Short mmCIF file of C-alpha atoms in Angstrom, two decimals:
data_model
loop_
_atom_site.label_atom_id
_atom_site.label_comp_id
_atom_site.label_asym_id
_atom_site.label_seq_id
_atom_site.Cartn_x
_atom_site.Cartn_y
_atom_site.Cartn_z
CA MET A 1 16.12 68.61 14.14
CA ARG A 2 17.81 65.51 12.96
CA LEU A 3 16.03 62.60 11.30
CA SER A 4 17.53 59.21 11.62
CA VAL A 5 17.13 56.83 8.80
CA LEU A 6 16.09 53.38 9.92
CA SER A 7 17.11 50.60 7.64
CA SER A 8 14.56 47.88 7.38
CA GLY A 9 14.56 44.61 5.50
CA PHE A 10 17.09 41.86 5.11
CA SER A 11 20.71 42.10 4.15
CA LEU A 12 22.06 40.30 1.12
CA VAL A 13 23.89 37.80 3.34
CA GLU A 14 20.67 36.90 5.14
CA LEU A 15 18.80 36.39 1.88
CA VAL A 16 21.55 34.17 0.46
CA MET A 17 21.58 32.05 3.65
CA VAL A 18 17.81 31.53 3.45
CA VAL A 19 18.05 30.45 -0.19
CA VAL A 20 20.89 28.02 0.63
CA LEU A 21 18.94 26.60 3.58
CA ILE A 22 15.82 26.07 1.45
CA GLY A 23 17.95 24.34 -1.21
CA VAL A 24 19.46 21.95 1.35
CA LEU A 25 16.05 21.09 2.80
CA ALA A 26 14.66 20.49 -0.69
CA LEU A 27 17.48 18.08 -1.52
CA LEU A 28 16.91 16.15 1.70
CA GLY A 29 13.16 16.00 1.05
CA ILE A 30 13.60 14.70 -2.49
CA GLY A 31 15.87 11.93 -1.17
CA LEU A 32 13.12 10.73 1.14
CA PHE A 33 10.59 10.37 -1.66
CA ALA A 34 12.86 9.29 -4.53
CA THR A 35 12.23 5.57 -3.99
CA ARG A 36 8.95 3.74 -3.57
CA SER A 37 10.50 0.79 -1.77
CA ALA A 38 9.66 2.16 1.67
CA PHE A 39 6.01 2.45 0.68
CA SER A 40 5.66 -0.78 -1.33
CA PRO A 41 4.53 -3.05 1.54
CA LEU A 42 1.85 -0.54 2.52
CA LEU A 43 0.67 -0.09 -1.07
CA ALA A 44 0.53 -3.85 -1.64
CA THR A 45 -1.43 -4.30 1.60
CA GLN A 46 -3.97 -1.69 0.52
CA GLN A 47 -4.26 -3.19 -2.97
CA LEU A 48 -4.86 -6.64 -1.46
CA ALA A 49 -7.58 -5.26 0.82
CA SER A 50 -9.31 -3.57 -2.13
CA ALA A 51 -9.24 -6.72 -4.28
CA THR A 52 -10.53 -8.81 -1.37
CA LEU A 53 -13.43 -6.46 -0.76
CA LEU A 54 -14.31 -6.52 -4.47
CA ALA A 55 -14.43 -10.35 -4.47
CA GLN A 56 -16.56 -10.30 -1.31
CA GLN A 57 -19.01 -7.86 -2.86
CA ALA A 58 -19.29 -10.13 -5.89
CA ALA A 59 -20.04 -13.07 -3.59
CA LEU A 60 -22.68 -11.11 -1.70
CA ALA A 61 -24.32 -10.15 -5.00
CA GLY A 62 -24.37 -13.74 -6.22
CA ASN A 63 -21.85 -12.88 -8.94
CA PRO A 64 -19.57 -15.71 -10.15
CA ALA A 65 -16.51 -13.46 -9.62
CA ASN A 66 -16.47 -14.53 -5.96
CA ALA A 67 -12.84 -15.66 -5.90
CA LEU A 68 -9.51 -13.90 -5.46
CA THR A 69 -6.18 -15.25 -6.67
CA ILE A 70 -3.00 -13.83 -5.12
CA GLU A 71 0.23 -14.25 -7.08
CA GLN A 72 3.79 -13.07 -6.66
CA ASN A 73 6.34 -13.14 -9.48
CA THR A 74 9.81 -11.64 -9.69
CA ASP A 75 8.57 -8.11 -10.50
CA ASN A 76 4.92 -7.78 -9.40
CA PHE A 77 2.15 -8.79 -7.09
CA ARG A 78 -1.01 -9.71 -8.98
CA PHE A 79 -4.45 -9.84 -7.42
CA THR A 80 -7.12 -11.30 -9.73
CA VAL A 81 -10.80 -11.05 -8.82
CA GLY A 82 -12.93 -13.63 -10.62
CA PRO A 83 -10.02 -15.59 -12.15
CA ALA A 84 -12.32 -18.21 -13.71
CA THR A 85 -14.78 -15.71 -15.20
CA ALA A 86 -14.92 -14.21 -18.69
CA ASN A 87 -13.86 -10.77 -17.41
CA PRO A 88 -11.43 -11.14 -14.50
CA ARG A 89 -10.33 -7.91 -12.77
CA VAL A 90 -6.54 -7.84 -12.46
CA PHE A 91 -4.68 -5.52 -10.09
CA GLU A 92 -0.89 -5.39 -10.29
CA ILE A 93 1.65 -3.52 -8.21
CA ALA A 94 5.43 -3.56 -8.45
CA ARG A 95 7.13 -5.56 -5.73
CA ALA A 96 10.09 -3.15 -5.39
CA GLY A 97 11.90 -5.41 -2.93
CA THR A 98 8.75 -6.49 -1.10
CA SER A 99 7.75 -10.10 -0.51
CA LEU A 100 4.51 -11.75 0.58
CA SER A 101 4.23 -14.52 3.15
CA VAL A 102 1.04 -16.56 3.37
CA PRO A 103 0.16 -19.87 4.98
CA GLY A 104 0.70 -22.41 2.21
CA THR A 105 2.07 -21.59 -1.20
CA LEU A 106 1.44 -18.98 -3.85
CA PRO A 107 -0.55 -18.61 -6.01
CA LEU A 108 -3.31 -18.68 -3.43
CA THR A 109 -6.99 -18.70 -4.43
CA LEU A 110 -9.60 -17.58 -1.94
CA ASN A 111 -13.28 -18.30 -2.55
CA PHE A 112 -15.99 -16.38 -0.74
CA ASN A 113 -19.43 -17.76 0.18
CA ALA A 114 -22.78 -15.97 -0.13
CA ASP A 115 -22.15 -14.26 3.25
CA GLY A 116 -18.85 -12.75 2.02
CA ALA A 117 -16.75 -14.97 4.28
CA PRO A 118 -13.84 -17.08 3.01
CA SER A 119 -14.97 -20.61 2.28
CA THR A 120 -12.04 -22.00 4.29
CA GLY A 121 -13.73 -20.83 7.50
CA ALA A 122 -10.39 -19.92 9.09
CA ASN A 123 -8.45 -16.72 9.71
CA LEU A 124 -5.72 -15.97 7.18
CA ASN A 125 -2.63 -13.88 8.00
CA LEU A 126 -0.84 -12.24 5.06
CA THR A 127 2.47 -10.45 5.66
CA PHE A 128 4.15 -8.02 3.26
CA SER A 129 7.82 -7.47 4.10
CA GLY A 130 10.43 -5.14 2.65
CA ASP A 131 11.92 -2.02 4.20
CA SER A 132 8.97 -2.28 6.57
CA THR A 133 6.46 -4.99 7.42
CA PHE A 134 2.68 -4.84 7.18
CA GLN A 135 0.27 -7.58 8.16
CA THR A 136 -3.25 -8.01 6.88
CA CYS A 137 -5.84 -10.31 8.39
CA LEU A 138 -8.72 -11.87 6.52
CA SER A 139 -10.91 -13.14 9.33
CA SER A 140 -13.04 -16.26 9.16
CA ARG A 141 -16.12 -13.99 9.02
CA GLY A 142 -14.79 -11.98 6.07
CA ALA A 143 -13.42 -8.85 7.77
CA VAL A 144 -10.23 -7.45 6.24
CA TYR A 145 -8.09 -5.37 8.56
CA ALA A 146 -4.51 -4.27 9.17
CA GLY A 147 -2.57 -6.28 11.73
CA ALA A 148 -2.34 -9.90 12.76
CA CYS A 149 -5.47 -12.00 13.13
CA GLN A 150 -6.79 -12.31 16.66
CA PRO A 151 -7.53 -15.83 17.89
#
């Protein structure tokens, strides 16, 4: 009676190839996430939406912080809720190659009425551009949503 020995497991060459393949994939993955510039327009859009909603909530509550000022300097975007109050809330995010286009000029101050709608009564398109482009609409009724304003 003869017993055959079955070898199971991986050879050294197979293990080395798996380690090399994992290393290559890790280097490629790190390259994708090493810079924030691809995400900056999206982050700025989300920060703008948050600041806008905060100013609207203040307006609905009868709080004097019912205004939002949007500024763009060489390094940052700055969103200030309640700019004329004693305690303004300031949100800043690095531009990282991103720019903001608005109707008119910056800085732009938006005031909200007691219903939470912009006092201008018109839709406002804001576009963040960089490696990618994101649009935000502030509708005449106060809704903030991603994309261009609908007529």
